[in-house]
Amino acid sequence: MFDSFLVVGSINIDYNVRVPHLPNPGETLTGKSFSRAFGGKGANQAVSLARLLRESKEKVFFAGKVGTDDDGKNARENLKINGVSTQFISNSENHTGMALIEIDDVANNRIVVVPGANGDCDENWAVATIQNYCKLKPSIKTCFLFQLEIPIASVEAAIRTAKDSGGTIILDPAPAVPIEKKLWSLIDVVTPNQSEAQLYTGVFPKTNDSAQKAALKFAHMGTQAVIIKAGAIGSWYFDEKEQWFCPAFTVKALDTTAAGDVFNAAFAAARGKDMSASDSLRFANAAAAISITGEGAQSAMPGYDTVKELLQAQPKIVPRQL
């Protein structure tokens, strides 16, 4: 279905602190450990895609901005090492983006993002980037992946330009911010988690019925398909023809920071291999489950064969049609 992938979004350096529990307001805690890791929802999705497609012919591109500091140089090099093309990354006079992440003993997390160079991804840059990509790949079937950690006006401009090129649009609406009403009809797949779904629809999806209600509201906004990510519960898929629920796979969770990013990448990769919606949902659930078994956003992102192994190891975890 897809010959190429372009991820447009954020690049961060994650500063991770492990704590016994997430601190209350005014509470001072002694952290158990500290580490730096590469992150940013955009970069995470690009790295995850590249690992899943490493043995395939599909090409993964990333577009974003970094500072000229060491963090920016290291982040760019990390993408290259993982097989992501960096030719659409621009330099900013601002510092490279960062995220301050607290992770407790049961893998719950709390994240504060400082945009830095990500905030300099303006509308002109976004439009020019998509246009330059399309000149490079004029006849390629492209899947465009977006998130909301760069300015929303830039995301909207990029989506409009990408849709004009005939590409498929997958939007991870995180962090949840108001989106132009007309834009929803340009989105092929929107992938909120439960909290994001509630912010956009007013419905918190925790059962099949409530998930269907939330998905229907997204459909009325204009989006073609809806995936709701519900962590340890599983995930739902809805479009005008199909409705599926897939339970979560059983793993030992250490760090859930990038689970949603891996899910999106894996779903896109699976659809790119012409898997059905239900098989893609199961594949994405498995990839996301594996990703939470290691520390750091990108450390446990799996390759294609690793995901297949989990699918074979837990054959009873399968999607159910609603």
One Martini backbone bead per residue (centre of mass of N, CA, C, O) as a GRO file, in nm:
protein
  322
    1MET     BB    1   0.056   0.062  -0.021
    2PHE     BB    2   0.347   0.162   0.068
    3ASP     BB    3   0.674   0.317  -0.027
    4SER     BB    4   0.655   0.562   0.186
    5PHE     BB    5   0.779   0.766   0.470
    6LEU     BB    6   0.660   1.065   0.652
    7VAL     BB    7   0.782   1.227   0.934
    8VAL     BB    8   0.625   1.493   1.123
    9GLY     BB    9   0.818   1.656   1.393
   10SER     BB   10   0.968   1.575   1.687
   11ILE     BB   11   1.277   1.649   1.875
   12ASN     BB   12   1.424   1.485   2.159
   13ILE     BB   13   1.552   1.498   2.483
   14ASP     BB   14   1.545   1.264   2.738
   15TYR     BB   15   1.479   1.310   3.092
   16ASN     BB   16   1.514   1.048   3.322
   17VAL     BB   17   1.317   0.965   3.620
   18ARG     BB   18   1.319   0.754   3.889
   19VAL     BB   19   1.034   0.676   4.098
   20PRO     BB   20   0.828   0.554   4.343
   21HIS     BB   21   0.648   0.814   4.284
   22LEU     BB   22   0.441   1.049   4.195
   23PRO     BB   23   0.448   1.362   4.273
   24ASN     BB   24   0.320   1.592   4.464
   25PRO     BB   25   0.242   1.890   4.532
   26GLY     BB   26   0.544   1.998   4.696
   27GLU     BB   27   0.701   1.739   4.655
   28THR     BB   28   1.000   1.570   4.759
   29LEU     BB   29   1.219   1.357   4.574
   30THR     BB   30   1.410   1.066   4.544
   31GLY     BB   31   1.577   0.942   4.301
   32LYS     BB   32   1.690   0.637   4.156
   33SER     BB   33   1.734   0.752   3.853
   34PHE     BB   34   1.932   0.853   3.555
   35SER     BB   35   1.855   0.950   3.205
   36ARG     BB   36   1.932   0.955   2.863
   37ALA     BB   37   1.724   1.011   2.564
   38PHE     BB   38   1.570   0.955   2.278
   39GLY     BB   39   1.306   1.168   2.129
   40GLY     BB   40   1.004   1.234   2.032
   41LYS     BB   41   0.734   1.159   1.857
   42GLY     BB   42   0.851   1.172   1.576
   43ALA     BB   43   1.120   1.019   1.614
   44ASN     BB   44   0.995   0.764   1.728
   45GLN     BB   45   0.831   0.686   1.475
   46ALA     BB   46   1.071   0.669   1.281
   47VAL     BB   47   1.239   0.454   1.427
   48SER     BB   48   1.023   0.237   1.440
   49LEU     BB   49   0.979   0.209   1.139
   50ALA     BB   50   1.272   0.138   1.057
   51ARG     BB   51   1.287  -0.125   1.222
   52LEU     BB   52   1.037  -0.268   1.091
   53LEU     BB   53   1.173  -0.197   0.779
   54ARG     BB   54   1.472  -0.294   0.742
   55GLU     BB   55   1.399  -0.549   0.530
   56SER     BB   56   1.285  -0.334   0.346
   57LYS     BB   57   1.214  -0.097   0.078
   58GLU     BB   58   1.117   0.109   0.250
   59LYS     BB   59   1.114   0.457   0.322
   60VAL     BB   60   1.240   0.674   0.587
   61PHE     BB   61   1.134   0.995   0.684
   62PHE     BB   62   1.242   1.311   0.837
   63ALA     BB   63   1.078   1.608   0.985
   64GLY     BB   64   1.261   1.883   1.139
   65LYS     BB   65   1.408   2.041   1.437
   66VAL     BB   66   1.734   2.158   1.542
   67GLY     BB   67   1.998   2.230   1.704
   68THR     BB   68   2.356   2.318   1.724
   69ASP     BB   69   2.389   2.129   1.937
   70ASP     BB   70   2.467   1.829   2.068
   71ASP     BB   71   2.181   1.720   2.073
   72GLY     BB   72   2.128   1.760   1.769
   73LYS     BB   73   2.357   1.588   1.658
   74ASN     BB   74   2.276   1.325   1.806
   75ALA     BB   75   1.986   1.300   1.697
   76ARG     BB   76   2.059   1.280   1.400
   77GLU     BB   77   2.247   1.032   1.424
   78ASN     BB   78   2.036   0.837   1.539
   79LEU     BB   79   1.861   0.825   1.288
   80LYS     BB   80   2.073   0.715   1.096
   81ILE     BB   81   2.139   0.452   1.250
   82ASN     BB   82   1.818   0.364   1.213
   83GLY     BB   83   1.745   0.444   0.893
   84VAL     BB   84   1.694   0.755   0.873
   85SER     BB   85   1.614   1.018   0.688
   86THR     BB   86   1.765   1.370   0.725
   87GLN     BB   87   1.711   1.585   0.480
   88PHE     BB   88   1.448   1.732   0.651
   89ILE     BB   89   1.643   1.864   0.849
   90SER     BB   90   1.664   2.151   1.052
   91ASN     BB   91   1.808   2.437   1.172
   92SER     BB   92   1.832   2.606   1.490
   93GLU     BB   93   1.883   2.864   1.729
   94ASN     BB   94   1.767   2.681   1.910
   95HIS     BB   95   1.718   2.447   2.120
   96THR     BB   96   1.682   2.139   2.172
   97GLY     BB   97   1.452   1.945   2.251
   98MET     BB   98   1.271   1.855   2.561
   99ALA     BB   99   1.218   1.597   2.821
  100LEU     BB  100   1.053   1.553   3.135
  101ILE     BB  101   1.070   1.232   3.307
  102GLU     BB  102   0.849   1.046   3.508
  103ILE     BB  103   0.898   0.718   3.672
  104ASP     BB  104   0.747   0.459   3.813
  105ASP     BB  105   0.715   0.132   3.947
  106VAL     BB  106   0.448   0.095   3.729
  107ALA     BB  107   0.506   0.288   3.461
  108ASN     BB  108   0.425   0.553   3.521
  109ASN     BB  109   0.384   0.889   3.378
  110ARG     BB  110   0.547   1.221   3.353
  111ILE     BB  111   0.536   1.505   3.119
  112VAL     BB  112   0.773   1.761   3.014
  113VAL     BB  113   0.778   1.995   2.748
  114VAL     BB  114   1.051   2.155   2.562
  115PRO     BB  115   1.060   2.260   2.246
  116GLY     BB  116   1.232   2.466   2.108
  117ALA     BB  117   1.296   2.391   1.787
  118ASN     BB  118   1.006   2.288   1.740
  119GLY     BB  119   0.881   2.588   1.754
  120ASP     BB  120   1.025   2.660   1.455
  121CYS     BB  121   0.796   2.509   1.296
  122ASP     BB  122   0.668   2.659   1.048
  123GLU     BB  123   0.459   2.697   0.784
  124ASN     BB  124   0.668   2.738   0.561
  125TRP     BB  125   0.833   2.491   0.630
  126ALA     BB  126   0.610   2.278   0.601
  127VAL     BB  127   0.537   2.324   0.304
  128ALA     BB  128   0.824   2.300   0.182
  129THR     BB  129   0.880   2.013   0.278
  130ILE     BB  130   0.654   1.867   0.127
  131GLN     BB  131   0.728   1.970  -0.155
  132ASN     BB  132   1.017   1.854  -0.161
  133TYR     BB  133   0.936   1.564  -0.125
  134CYS     BB  134   0.750   1.543  -0.381
  135LYS     BB  135   0.982   1.596  -0.579
  136LEU     BB  136   1.144   1.341  -0.497
  137LYS     BB  137   0.838   1.175  -0.472
  138PRO     BB  138   0.608   1.187  -0.720
  139SER     BB  139   0.515   0.845  -0.742
  140ILE     BB  140   0.464   0.791  -0.442
  141LYS     BB  141   0.334   0.602  -0.181
  142THR     BB  142   0.237   0.793   0.098
  143CYS     BB  143   0.296   0.807   0.449
  144PHE     BB  144   0.174   1.038   0.683
  145LEU     BB  145   0.312   1.147   0.999
  146PHE     BB  146   0.149   1.295   1.285
  147GLN     BB  147   0.173   1.545   1.538
  148LEU     BB  148   0.156   1.795   1.838
  149GLU     BB  149   0.477   1.916   1.902
  150ILE     BB  150   0.417   2.119   1.696
  151PRO     BB  151   0.279   2.363   1.556
  152ILE     BB  152  -0.045   2.356   1.457
  153ALA     BB  153  -0.028   2.530   1.198
  154SER     BB  154   0.188   2.346   1.069
  155VAL     BB  155   0.031   2.086   1.062
  156GLU     BB  156  -0.204   2.186   0.892
  157ALA     BB  157  -0.033   2.270   0.645
  158ALA     BB  158   0.093   1.989   0.595
  159ILE     BB  159  -0.169   1.829   0.554
  160ARG     BB  160  -0.277   1.982   0.312
  161THR     BB  161  -0.030   1.928   0.130
  162ALA     BB  162  -0.031   1.617   0.151
  163LYS     BB  163  -0.318   1.571   0.040
  164ASP     BB  164  -0.264   1.699  -0.243
  165SER     BB  165  -0.059   1.448  -0.312
  166GLY     BB  166  -0.223   1.170  -0.211
  167GLY     BB  167  -0.183   1.102   0.072
  168THR     BB  168  -0.160   0.944   0.380
  169ILE     BB  169  -0.320   1.024   0.698
  170ILE     BB  170  -0.163   1.021   1.025
  171LEU     BB  171  -0.299   1.109   1.349
  172ASP     BB  172  -0.148   1.213   1.654
  173PRO     BB  173  -0.330   1.385   1.915
  174ALA     BB  174  -0.026   1.472   2.047
  175PRO     BB  175  -0.107   1.690   2.213
  176ALA     BB  176  -0.408   1.812   2.297
  177VAL     BB  177  -0.547   2.031   2.053
  178PRO     BB  178  -0.689   2.248   1.872
  179ILE     BB  179  -0.869   2.186   1.564
  180GLU     BB  180  -0.946   2.243   1.262
  181LYS     BB  181  -1.240   2.145   1.134
  182LYS     BB  182  -1.156   2.096   0.826
  183LEU     BB  183  -0.922   1.882   0.884
  184TRP     BB  184  -1.062   1.609   0.951
  185SER     BB  185  -1.127   1.530   0.641
  186LEU     BB  186  -0.799   1.474   0.586
  187ILE     BB  187  -0.814   1.229   0.778
  188ASP     BB  188  -0.767   0.887   0.782
  189VAL     BB  189  -0.612   0.856   1.075
  190VAL     BB  190  -0.698   0.852   1.418
  191THR     BB  191  -0.490   0.818   1.747
  192PRO     BB  192  -0.612   0.818   2.031
  193ASN     BB  193  -0.637   0.824   2.346
  194GLN     BB  194  -0.845   0.842   2.601
  195SER     BB  195  -0.795   1.140   2.681
  196GLU     BB  196  -0.806   1.258   2.394
  197ALA     BB  197  -1.088   1.161   2.323
  198GLN     BB  198  -1.229   1.325   2.545
  199LEU     BB  199  -1.137   1.611   2.456
  200TYR     BB  200  -1.280   1.586   2.162
  201THR     BB  201  -1.577   1.431   2.258
  202GLY     BB  202  -1.657   1.373   2.582
  203VAL     BB  203  -1.548   1.069   2.574
  204PHE     BB  204  -1.466   0.790   2.774
  205PRO     BB  205  -1.291   0.509   2.662
  206LYS     BB  206  -1.366   0.168   2.824
  207THR     BB  207  -1.567   0.055   2.619
  208ASN     BB  208  -1.729  -0.036   2.347
  209ASP     BB  209  -1.952   0.179   2.365
  210SER     BB  210  -1.772   0.431   2.426
  211ALA     BB  211  -1.591   0.398   2.179
  212GLN     BB  212  -1.815   0.428   1.967
  213LYS     BB  213  -1.900   0.713   2.047
  214ALA     BB  214  -1.629   0.849   1.995
  215ALA     BB  215  -1.597   0.760   1.698
  216LEU     BB  216  -1.854   0.899   1.592
  217LYS     BB  217  -1.757   1.185   1.649
  218PHE     BB  218  -1.516   1.175   1.461
  219ALA     BB  219  -1.680   1.112   1.206
  220HIS     BB  220  -1.845   1.380   1.217
  221MET     BB  221  -1.585   1.552   1.168
  222GLY     BB  222  -1.441   1.347   0.911
  223THR     BB  223  -1.297   1.104   0.973
  224GLN     BB  224  -1.231   0.783   0.849
  225ALA     BB  225  -1.052   0.675   1.100
  226VAL     BB  226  -1.040   0.498   1.427
  227ILE     BB  227  -0.806   0.494   1.700
  228ILE     BB  228  -0.802   0.349   2.030
  229LYS     BB  229  -0.583   0.390   2.299
  230ALA     BB  230  -0.575   0.160   2.611
  231GLY     BB  231  -0.337   0.004   2.683
  232ALA     BB  232  -0.406  -0.256   2.896
  233ILE     BB  233  -0.668  -0.312   2.734
  234GLY     BB  234  -0.612  -0.181   2.435
  235SER     BB  235  -0.785  -0.162   2.110
  236TRP     BB  236  -0.953   0.040   1.859
  237TYR     BB  237  -1.145   0.003   1.548
  238PHE     BB  238  -1.283   0.253   1.307
  239ASP     BB  239  -1.516   0.242   1.040
  240GLU     BB  240  -1.769   0.222   0.803
  241LYS     BB  241  -1.714  -0.117   0.801
  242GLU     BB  242  -1.536  -0.141   1.075
  243GLN     BB  243  -1.509  -0.325   1.403
  244TRP     BB  244  -1.251  -0.330   1.663
  245PHE     BB  245  -1.103  -0.545   1.921
  246CYS     BB  246  -0.782  -0.544   2.101
  247PRO     BB  247  -0.607  -0.686   2.319
  248ALA     BB  248  -0.359  -0.700   2.529
  249PHE     BB  249  -0.049  -0.784   2.591
  250THR     BB  250   0.168  -0.987   2.788
  251VAL     BB  251   0.377  -0.786   2.998
  252LYS     BB  252   0.657  -0.625   3.139
  253ALA     BB  253   0.648  -0.312   3.270
  254LEU     BB  254   0.877  -0.017   3.259
  255ASP     BB  255   0.812   0.181   2.989
  256THR     BB  256   0.549   0.393   2.833
  257THR     BB  257   0.636   0.646   2.672
  258ALA     BB  258   0.634   0.508   2.346
  259ALA     BB  259   0.383   0.332   2.281
  260GLY     BB  260   0.216   0.516   2.090
  261ASP     BB  261   0.436   0.550   1.873
  262VAL     BB  262   0.468   0.251   1.803
  263PHE     BB  263   0.185   0.197   1.721
  264ASN     BB  264   0.173   0.388   1.478
  265ALA     BB  265   0.408   0.267   1.323
  266ALA     BB  266   0.297  -0.025   1.307
  267PHE     BB  267   0.037   0.034   1.159
  268ALA     BB  268   0.169   0.160   0.910
  269ALA     BB  269   0.348  -0.082   0.836
  270ALA     BB  270   0.118  -0.287   0.800
  271ARG     BB  271  -0.035  -0.133   0.579
  272GLY     BB  272   0.214  -0.128   0.388
  273LYS     BB  273   0.176  -0.465   0.382
  274ASP     BB  274  -0.141  -0.521   0.346
  275MET     BB  275  -0.286  -0.533   0.595
  276SER     BB  276  -0.535  -0.554   0.777
  277ALA     BB  277  -0.692  -0.388   1.018
  278SER     BB  278  -0.681  -0.618   1.233
  279ASP     BB  279  -0.383  -0.703   1.193
  280SER     BB  280  -0.268  -0.419   1.248
  281LEU     BB  281  -0.371  -0.395   1.535
  282ARG     BB  282  -0.218  -0.639   1.649
  283PHE     BB  283   0.065  -0.552   1.566
  284ALA     BB  284   0.062  -0.285   1.729
  285ASN     BB  285   0.017  -0.406   2.007
  286ALA     BB  286   0.278  -0.575   2.012
  287ALA     BB  287   0.485  -0.350   1.971
  288ALA     BB  288   0.402  -0.182   2.218
  289ALA     BB  289   0.456  -0.399   2.430
  290ILE     BB  290   0.761  -0.430   2.382
  291SER     BB  291   0.841  -0.123   2.434
  292ILE     BB  292   0.780  -0.151   2.766
  293THR     BB  293   1.041  -0.351   2.847
  294GLY     BB  294   1.208  -0.084   2.845
  295GLU     BB  295   1.427   0.177   2.879
  296GLY     BB  296   1.318   0.419   2.712
  297ALA     BB  297   1.182   0.512   2.420
  298GLN     BB  298   1.396   0.330   2.210
  299SER     BB  299   1.527   0.064   2.331
  300ALA     BB  300   1.252  -0.145   2.271
  301MET     BB  301   1.225  -0.123   1.979
  302PRO     BB  302   1.108  -0.325   1.738
  303GLY     BB  303   1.123  -0.560   1.515
  304TYR     BB  304   0.952  -0.758   1.306
  305ASP     BB  305   1.034  -1.039   1.426
  306THR     BB  306   0.963  -0.975   1.723
  307VAL     BB  307   0.664  -0.938   1.677
  308LYS     BB  308   0.607  -1.218   1.560
  309GLU     BB  309   0.683  -1.374   1.816
  310LEU     BB  310   0.452  -1.264   1.993
  311LEU     BB  311   0.219  -1.353   1.816
  312GLN     BB  312   0.295  -1.661   1.850
  313ALA     BB  313   0.301  -1.670   2.173
  314GLN     BB  314  -0.006  -1.509   2.158
  315PRO     BB  315  -0.271  -1.640   1.988
  316LYS     BB  316  -0.527  -1.536   2.171
  317ILE     BB  317  -0.450  -1.250   2.074
  318VAL     BB  318  -0.737  -1.115   1.925
  319PRO     BB  319  -0.953  -0.980   1.732
  320ARG     BB  320  -1.282  -0.832   1.771
  321GLN     BB  321  -1.585  -0.811   1.646
  322LEU     BB  322  -1.855  -0.563   1.688
   0.00000   0.00000   0.00000
